[in-house]
PDB file of C-alpha atoms in Angstrom:
ATOM      1  CA  TYR A   1     129.834  30.662  43.817  1.00  0.00           C
ATOM      2  CA  VAL A   2     127.007  30.564  46.947  1.00  0.00           C
ATOM      3  CA  PHE A   3     125.981  33.748  48.674  1.00  0.00           C
ATOM      4  CA  GLY A   4     122.261  33.064  49.509  1.00  0.00           C
ATOM      5  CA  GLU A   5     123.644  31.083  52.645  1.00  0.00           C
ATOM      6  CA  LEU A   6     125.491  34.141  53.648  1.00  0.00           C
ATOM      7  CA  LEU A   7     122.264  36.788  52.921  1.00  0.00           C
ATOM      8  CA  ASP A   8     120.096  34.291  55.530  1.00  0.00           C
ATOM      9  CA  MET A   9     122.060  35.412  58.090  1.00  0.00           C
ATOM     10  CA  PRO A  10     120.273  37.744  60.334  1.00  0.00           C
ATOM     11  CA  ALA A  11     123.566  40.239  61.421  1.00  0.00           C
ATOM     12  CA  VAL A  12     123.747  40.493  57.683  1.00  0.00           C
ATOM     13  CA  ARG A  13     120.391  41.550  57.091  1.00  0.00           C
ATOM     14  CA  GLU A  14     121.298  43.452  59.211  1.00  0.00           C
ATOM     15  CA  LEU A  15     123.154  45.924  56.831  1.00  0.00           C
ATOM     16  CA  ALA A  16     120.693  46.698  54.692  1.00  0.00           C
ATOM     17  CA  ASP A  17     119.551  49.134  57.021  1.00  0.00           C
ATOM     18  CA  SER A  18     123.493  50.895  58.224  1.00  0.00           C
ATOM     19  CA  GLU A  19     125.881  52.333  57.194  1.00  0.00           C
ATOM     20  CA  PHE A  20     127.339  49.734  55.546  1.00  0.00           C
ATOM     21  CA  SER A  21     123.671  48.486  53.422  1.00  0.00           C
ATOM     22  CA  PRO A  22     125.630  49.691  49.332  1.00  0.00           C
ATOM     23  CA  VAL A  23     128.026  45.781  50.114  1.00  0.00           C
ATOM     24  CA  PHE A  24     125.297  44.147  51.511  1.00  0.00           C
ATOM     25  CA  ARG A  25     124.078  45.664  47.713  1.00  0.00           C
ATOM     26  CA  LEU A  26     127.478  44.024  45.745  1.00  0.00           C
ATOM     27  CA  LEU A  27     126.605  41.164  48.079  1.00  0.00           C
ATOM     28  CA  THR A  28     123.053  41.344  46.774  1.00  0.00           C
ATOM     29  CA  ILE A  29     124.641  41.211  42.898  1.00  0.00           C
ATOM     30  CA  PHE A  30     127.500  38.648  44.013  1.00  0.00           C
ATOM     31  CA  ALA A  31     123.708  36.692  44.849  1.00  0.00           C
ATOM     32  CA  TYR A  32     121.746  37.259  41.875  1.00  0.00           C
ATOM     33  CA  GLY A  33     123.483  39.982  39.232  1.00  0.00           C
ATOM     34  CA  THR A  34     125.884  40.443  36.553  1.00  0.00           C
ATOM     35  CA  TYR A  35     128.774  42.612  36.226  1.00  0.00           C
ATOM     36  CA  ALA A  36     126.362  44.341  34.013  1.00  0.00           C
ATOM     37  CA  ASP A  37     124.346  45.187  37.222  1.00  0.00           C
ATOM     38  CA  TYR A  38     127.391  46.354  39.053  1.00  0.00           C
ATOM     39  CA  LEU A  39     128.107  48.486  35.774  1.00  0.00           C
ATOM     40  CA  ALA A  40     125.391  50.409  36.736  1.00  0.00           C
ATOM     41  CA  GLU A  41     125.806  51.246  40.203  1.00  0.00           C
ATOM     42  CA  ALA A  42     129.358  51.272  40.554  1.00  0.00           C
ATOM     43  CA  ALA A  43     129.342  55.141  42.063  1.00  0.00           C
ATOM     44  CA  ASN A  44     127.485  53.379  44.120  1.00  0.00           C
ATOM     45  CA  LEU A  45     129.103  50.322  45.225  1.00  0.00           C
ATOM     46  CA  PRO A  46     132.473  49.091  47.127  1.00  0.00           C
ATOM     47  CA  PRO A  47     134.895  48.920  43.266  1.00  0.00           C
ATOM     48  CA  LEU A  48     135.923  45.596  42.711  1.00  0.00           C
ATOM     49  CA  THR A  49     139.152  43.858  42.607  1.00  0.00           C
ATOM     50  CA  GLU A  50     141.106  42.126  39.543  1.00  0.00           C
ATOM     51  CA  ALA A  51     139.813  38.579  40.836  1.00  0.00           C
ATOM     52  CA  GLN A  52     136.055  40.162  41.947  1.00  0.00           C
ATOM     53  CA  LYS A  53     135.432  41.567  38.845  1.00  0.00           C
ATOM     54  CA  ASN A  54     136.775  37.886  37.396  1.00  0.00           C
ATOM     55  CA  LYS A  55     134.129  35.586  39.842  1.00  0.00           C
ATOM     56  CA  LEU A  56     131.048  38.082  38.832  1.00  0.00           C
ATOM     57  CA  ARG A  57     132.262  38.085  34.596  1.00  0.00           C
ATOM     58  CA  HIS A  58     131.377  34.451  35.467  1.00  0.00           C
ATOM     59  CA  LEU A  59     128.837  33.750  36.915  1.00  0.00           C
ATOM     60  CA  SER A  60     127.767  36.392  34.444  1.00  0.00           C
ATOM     61  CA  VAL A  61     127.976  33.898  31.798  1.00  0.00           C
ATOM     62  CA  VAL A  62     126.614  31.209  34.243  1.00  0.00           C
ATOM     63  CA  THR A  63     123.421  33.664  33.551  1.00  0.00           C
ATOM     64  CA  LEU A  64     123.766  33.854  30.140  1.00  0.00           C
ATOM     65  CA  ALA A  65     123.873  30.011  30.137  1.00  0.00           C
ATOM     66  CA  ALA A  66     121.187  29.735  31.793  1.00  0.00           C
ATOM     67  CA  LYS A  67     119.427  31.126  28.326  1.00  0.00           C
ATOM     68  CA  ILE A  68     121.502  30.313  25.586  1.00  0.00           C
ATOM     69  CA  LYS A  69     123.708  27.005  25.200  1.00  0.00           C
ATOM     70  CA  CYS A  70     125.366  28.804  22.507  1.00  0.00           C
ATOM     71  CA  ILE A  71     126.309  32.443  23.737  1.00  0.00           C
ATOM     72  CA  PRO A  72     128.292  34.326  20.808  1.00  0.00           C
ATOM     73  CA  TYR A  73     131.160  36.527  21.841  1.00  0.00           C
ATOM     74  CA  SER A  74     129.368  39.089  20.794  1.00  0.00           C
ATOM     75  CA  VAL A  75     127.032  39.803  23.467  1.00  0.00           C
ATOM     76  CA  LEU A  76     129.616  37.492  26.326  1.00  0.00           C
ATOM     77  CA  LEU A  77     131.708  41.509  25.352  1.00  0.00           C
ATOM     78  CA  GLU A  78     128.766  43.069  25.429  1.00  0.00           C
ATOM     79  CA  GLN A  79     128.037  41.870  28.939  1.00  0.00           C
ATOM     80  CA  LEU A  80     131.534  41.241  30.863  1.00  0.00           C
ATOM     81  CA  GLN A  81     132.626  44.832  29.302  1.00  0.00           C
ATOM     82  CA  LEU A  82     135.785  43.032  28.058  1.00  0.00           C
ATOM     83  CA  LYS A  83     138.628  44.487  25.631  1.00  0.00           C
ATOM     84  CA  ASN A  84     139.246  41.895  23.346  1.00  0.00           C
ATOM     85  CA  VAL A  85     138.556  38.146  22.005  1.00  0.00           C
ATOM     86  CA  ARG A  86     142.195  37.292  23.665  1.00  0.00           C
ATOM     87  CA  GLN A  87     140.321  38.392  26.781  1.00  0.00           C
ATOM     88  CA  LEU A  88     137.040  36.944  26.676  1.00  0.00           C
ATOM     89  CA  GLU A  89     138.844  33.383  25.934  1.00  0.00           C
ATOM     90  CA  ASP A  90     140.946  33.405  28.949  1.00  0.00           C
ATOM     91  CA  LEU A  91     138.068  34.114  31.220  1.00  0.00           C
ATOM     92  CA  VAL A  92     135.851  31.256  29.830  1.00  0.00           C
ATOM     93  CA  ILE A  93     139.014  28.916  29.675  1.00  0.00           C
ATOM     94  CA  GLU A  94     139.688  30.159  32.994  1.00  0.00           C
ATOM     95  CA  ALA A  95     136.327  29.406  34.788  1.00  0.00           C
ATOM     96  CA  VAL A  96     136.553  25.853  32.873  1.00  0.00           C
ATOM     97  CA  TYR A  97     139.498  25.408  35.356  1.00  0.00           C
ATOM     98  CA  ALA A  98     137.280  26.268  37.439  1.00  0.00           C
ATOM     99  CA  ASP A  99     134.750  24.699  37.064  1.00  0.00           C
ATOM    100  CA  VAL A 100     132.660  27.026  36.426  1.00  0.00           C
ATOM    101  CA  LEU A 101     131.646  26.069  33.327  1.00  0.00           C
ATOM    102  CA  ARG A 102     132.232  23.108  30.627  1.00  0.00           C
ATOM    103  CA  GLY A 103     131.804  23.562  26.912  1.00  0.00           C
ATOM    104  CA  SER A 104     133.343  24.518  24.097  1.00  0.00           C
ATOM    105  CA  LEU A 105     134.581  27.525  22.402  1.00  0.00           C
ATOM    106  CA  ASP A 106     133.949  27.934  17.842  1.00  0.00           C
ATOM    107  CA  GLN A 107     136.853  30.255  17.050  1.00  0.00           C
ATOM    108  CA  ARG A 108     134.993  29.946  13.483  1.00  0.00           C
ATOM    109  CA  ASN A 109     131.702  31.112  14.280  1.00  0.00           C
ATOM    110  CA  GLN A 110     132.778  33.846  17.151  1.00  0.00           C
ATOM    111  CA  ARG A 111     130.469  31.456  19.808  1.00  0.00           C
ATOM    112  CA  LEU A 112     130.841  29.857  23.149  1.00  0.00           C
ATOM    113  CA  GLU A 113     129.373  26.448  23.647  1.00  0.00           C
ATOM    114  CA  VAL A 114     128.038  25.526  26.586  1.00  0.00           C
ATOM    115  CA  ASP A 115     127.572  22.206  27.605  1.00  0.00           C
ATOM    116  CA  TYR A 116     127.663  22.577  31.310  1.00  0.00           C
ATOM    117  CA  SER A 117     127.167  25.066  34.315  1.00  0.00           C
ATOM    118  CA  ILE A 118     126.491  26.328  38.147  1.00  0.00           C
ATOM    119  CA  GLY A 119     123.293  26.769  40.231  1.00  0.00           C
ATOM    120  CA  ARG A 120     123.086  29.763  41.561  1.00  0.00           C
ATOM    121  CA  ASP A 121     122.153  31.148  44.428  1.00  0.00           C
ATOM    122  CA  ILE A 122     117.588  32.174  43.875  1.00  0.00           C
ATOM    123  CA  ARG A 123     115.862  34.782  44.490  1.00  0.00           C
ATOM    124  CA  ARG A 124     112.053  33.996  46.802  1.00  0.00           C
ATOM    125  CA  GLU A 125     109.987  35.884  43.956  1.00  0.00           C
ATOM    126  CA  GLU A 126     111.714  33.397  41.989  1.00  0.00           C
ATOM    127  CA  LEU A 127     110.658  30.003  43.915  1.00  0.00           C
ATOM    128  CA  SER A 128     106.860  30.374  41.900  1.00  0.00           C
ATOM    129  CA  THR A 129     107.773  30.369  38.360  1.00  0.00           C
ATOM    130  CA  ILE A 130     110.952  27.087  39.496  1.00  0.00           C
ATOM    131  CA  THR A 131     107.626  25.691  41.229  1.00  0.00           C
ATOM    132  CA  ARG A 132     105.522  26.163  37.305  1.00  0.00           C
ATOM    133  CA  THR A 133     107.989  25.444  35.522  1.00  0.00           C
ATOM    134  CA  LEU A 134     108.644  21.640  37.424  1.00  0.00           C
ATOM    135  CA  GLN A 135     104.647  21.095  37.404  1.00  0.00           C
ATOM    136  CA  GLU A 136     104.755  21.448  33.565  1.00  0.00           C
ATOM    137  CA  TRP A 137     107.448  18.808  33.259  1.00  0.00           C
ATOM    138  CA  CYS A 138     106.116  16.572  35.515  1.00  0.00           C
ATOM    139  CA  GLN A 139     102.738  16.762  33.494  1.00  0.00           C
ATOM    140  CA  GLY A 140     104.886  16.158  29.859  1.00  0.00           C
ATOM    141  CA  CYS A 141     106.320  12.774  32.276  1.00  0.00           C
ATOM    142  CA  GLU A 142     103.228  11.414  33.074  1.00  0.00           C
ATOM    143  CA  VAL A 143     101.876  11.811  29.000  1.00  0.00           C
ATOM    144  CA  VAL A 144     104.552   9.813  28.148  1.00  0.00           C
ATOM    145  CA  LEU A 145     103.471   7.832  30.719  1.00  0.00           C
ATOM    146  CA  SER A 146     100.143   7.087  30.019  1.00  0.00           C
ATOM    147  CA  GLY A 147     100.861   6.869  26.192  1.00  0.00           C
ATOM    148  CA  ILE A 148     104.339   3.617  26.753  1.00  0.00           C
ATOM    149  CA  GLU A 149     101.673   1.756  29.219  1.00  0.00           C
ATOM    150  CA  GLU A 150      99.052   2.330  26.112  1.00  0.00           C
ATOM    151  CA  GLN A 151     101.160   0.638  24.307  1.00  0.00           C
ATOM    152  CA  VAL A 152     102.349  -1.875  26.102  1.00  0.00           C
ATOM    153  CA  SER A 153      98.799  -2.871  26.558  1.00  0.00           C
ATOM    154  CA  ARG A 154      97.888  -2.829  22.823  1.00  0.00           C
ATOM    155  CA  ALA A 155     101.139  -5.223  22.395  1.00  0.00           C
ATOM    156  CA  ASN A 156     100.421  -7.603  25.384  1.00  0.00           C
ATOM    157  CA  GLN A 157      96.618  -7.858  23.138  1.00  0.00           C
ATOM    158  CA  HIS A 158      98.345  -8.438  19.719  1.00  0.00           C
ATOM    159  CA  LYS A 159     100.239 -11.139  21.782  1.00  0.00           C
ATOM    160  CA  GLU A 160      97.153 -12.625  23.180  1.00  0.00           C
ATOM    161  CA  GLN A 161      95.790 -12.464  20.088  1.00  0.00           C
ATOM    162  CA  GLN A 162      98.623 -14.892  18.482  1.00  0.00           C
ATOM    163  CA  LEU A 163      98.343 -16.774  21.248  1.00  0.00           C
ATOM    164  CA  ALA A 164      95.534 -17.679  20.640  1.00  0.00           C
ATOM    165  CA  LEU A 165      95.570 -17.676  16.908  1.00  0.00           C
ATOM    166  CA  LYS A 166      98.435 -20.342  17.380  1.00  0.00           C
ATOM    167  CA  GLN A 167      96.401 -22.809  19.672  1.00  0.00           C
ATOM    168  CA  GLN A 168      93.212 -22.799  17.684  1.00  0.00           C
ATOM    169  CA  ILE A 169      95.647 -23.677  14.148  1.00  0.00           C
ATOM    170  CA  GLU A 170      97.376 -26.401  16.888  1.00  0.00           C
ATOM    171  CA  SER A 171      93.661 -27.639  17.013  1.00  0.00           C
ATOM    172  CA  GLU A 172      92.078 -27.884  14.158  1.00  0.00           C
ATOM    173  CA  VAL A 173      95.851 -30.240  13.202  1.00  0.00           C
ATOM    174  CA  ALA A 174      94.953 -32.150  15.551  1.00  0.00           C
ATOM    175  CA  ASN A 175      91.388 -32.667  15.021  1.00  0.00           C
ATOM    176  CA  LEU A 176      92.899 -33.305  11.114  1.00  0.00           C
ATOM    177  CA  LYS A 177      94.502 -36.457  12.207  1.00  0.00           C
ATOM    178  CA  LYS A 178      92.020 -37.570  14.268  1.00  0.00           C
ATOM    179  CA  THR A 179      89.510 -37.664  11.038  1.00  0.00           C
ATOM    180  CA  ILE A 180      92.382 -38.835   8.907  1.00  0.00           C
ATOM    181  CA  LYS A 181      93.640 -41.622  11.134  1.00  0.00           C
ATOM    182  CA  VAL A 182      89.720 -43.005  11.260  1.00  0.00           C
ATOM    183  CA  THR A 183      89.040 -42.910   8.360  1.00  0.00           C
ATOM    184  CA  THR A 184      92.186 -44.656   7.411  1.00  0.00           C
ATOM    185  CA  ALA A 185      90.500 -47.224   9.655  1.00  0.00           C
ATOM    186  CA  ALA A 186      87.061 -47.703   8.403  1.00  0.00           C
ATOM    187  CA  ALA A 187      87.969 -48.469   4.957  1.00  0.00           C
ATOM    188  CA  ALA A 188      90.715 -51.480   5.964  1.00  0.00           C
ATOM    189  CA  ALA A 189      88.684 -52.276   8.256  1.00  0.00           C
ATOM    190  CA  ALA A 190      85.967 -52.465   5.354  1.00  0.00           C
ATOM    191  CA  THR A 191      89.010 -55.153   3.066  1.00  0.00           C
ATOM    192  CA  SER A 192      89.978 -56.687   5.956  1.00  0.00           C
ATOM    193  CA  GLN A 193      92.948 -55.125   5.905  1.00  0.00           C
ATOM    194  CA  ASP A 194      95.412 -53.434   8.546  1.00  0.00           C
ATOM    195  CA  PRO A 195      95.061 -50.235   8.471  1.00  0.00           C
ATOM    196  CA  GLU A 196      98.720 -49.139   9.182  1.00  0.00           C
ATOM    197  CA  GLN A 197      98.593 -51.088   5.686  1.00  0.00           C
ATOM    198  CA  HIS A 198      96.047 -50.401   3.928  1.00  0.00           C
ATOM    199  CA  LEU A 199      97.114 -47.056   4.215  1.00  0.00           C
ATOM    200  CA  THR A 200     100.909 -47.664   3.598  1.00  0.00           C
ATOM    201  CA  GLU A 201      99.041 -48.859   0.203  1.00  0.00           C
ATOM    202  CA  LEU A 202      96.804 -46.305  -0.532  1.00  0.00           C
ATOM    203  CA  ARG A 203     100.869 -44.435  -0.412  1.00  0.00           C
ATOM    204  CA  GLU A 204     102.675 -46.469  -2.764  1.00  0.00           C
ATOM    205  CA  PRO A 205     101.891 -48.863  -5.259  1.00  0.00           C
ATOM    206  CA  ALA A 206     101.971 -52.354  -4.373  1.00  0.00           C
ATOM    207  CA  PRO A 207     105.389 -54.402  -5.962  1.00  0.00           C
ATOM    208  CA  GLY A 208     105.778 -55.921  -8.333  1.00  0.00           C
ATOM    209  CA  THR A 209     102.913 -54.543  -9.901  1.00  0.00           C
ATOM    210  CA  ASN A 210     105.488 -52.725 -13.103  1.00  0.00           C
ATOM    211  CA  GLN A 211     108.030 -55.974 -12.542  1.00  0.00           C
ATOM    212  CA  ARG A 212     103.729 -58.400 -14.022  1.00  0.00           C
ATOM    213  CA  GLN A 213     103.083 -54.746 -16.101  1.00  0.00           C
ATOM    214  CA  ALA A 214     106.867 -55.290 -18.161  1.00  0.00           C
ATOM    215  CA  SER A 215     106.432 -59.692 -18.234  1.00  0.00           C
ATOM    216  CA  LYS A 216     103.155 -59.371 -19.934  1.00  0.00           C
ATOM    217  CA  LYS A 217     105.143 -57.074 -22.500  1.00  0.00           C
ATOM    218  CA  THR A 218     108.105 -58.692 -22.952  1.00  0.00           C
ATOM    219  CA  SER A 219     104.913 -61.871 -24.106  1.00  0.00           C
ATOM    220  CA  LYS A 220     103.127 -60.281 -26.085  1.00  0.00           C
ATOM    221  CA  ALA A 221     106.650 -59.397 -27.428  1.00  0.00           C
ATOM    222  CA  LYS A 222     108.046 -63.057 -28.059  1.00  0.00           C
ATOM    223  CA  GLY A 223     104.573 -64.291 -29.227  1.00  0.00           C
ATOM    224  CA  LEU A 224     104.572 -61.485 -32.766  1.00  0.00           C
ATOM    225  CA  ARG A 225     108.238 -62.465 -32.591  1.00  0.00           C
ATOM    226  CA  GLY A 226     107.191 -66.694 -33.179  1.00  0.00           C
ATOM    227  CA  SER A 227     104.103 -66.263 -35.259  1.00  0.00           C
ATOM    228  CA  ALA A 228     106.531 -63.798 -37.901  1.00  0.00           C
ATOM    229  CA  LYS A 229     108.279 -67.394 -38.276  1.00  0.00           C
ATOM    230  CA  ILE A 230     105.613 -69.575 -38.333  1.00  0.00           C
ATOM    231  CA  TRP A 231     104.263 -67.774 -41.167  1.00  0.00           C
ATOM    232  CA  SER A 232     107.930 -66.973 -42.866  1.00  0.00           C
ATOM    233  CA  LYS A 233     108.158 -70.711 -43.011  1.00  0.00           C
ATOM    234  CA  SER A 234     104.612 -72.062 -44.445  1.00  0.00           C
ATOM    235  CA  ASN A 235     105.211 -69.573 -46.896  1.00  0.00           C
TER     236      ASN A 235
END
């Protein structure tokens, strides 16, 4: 399915200016053209066998697939000059088995969905178009790469800000702990107590405090009951 190498051979190029120029033209159609191109010049070209026709039809499908990924049956039937859909589907299946293209036949929507197709020979005048396309693709890649680098830079800045904030909070917490410890030590020194003990007394009430308060309440209650007894006897 590749004929460009034959066209580059000096002996083959000499056919263009000889009596075998129709053969050279036919080879050129197989390299760059389609089945429709052959039919347009069939009167001046050698006849094709059925196998040659099918190969040129395969190449025509490849040319269409480079432009359209979902090719309607109507377009294929017109370009390949086939009589019915059955012949078209058989031709496409044959091309798939030959690894010319990969895809699926959508019979409901009457179209060929192409996933992959081989590349064809390239004319020299098409090199400038390919070069321009590749340059545009490279420029697009550079734009995407620049955007990714910008996003990475923003992420790194955010990370540094979060680390600085974390360090600031940890420093403030450490300073606050030192301040509390110094304040507690100063208060304990003023009362001649151990700093840790003083801090514990501030947090928890001294043991026995509730018991003394309870005993005072009980003694008061007993005194009131005793006075009541004395009063009743005197009466």
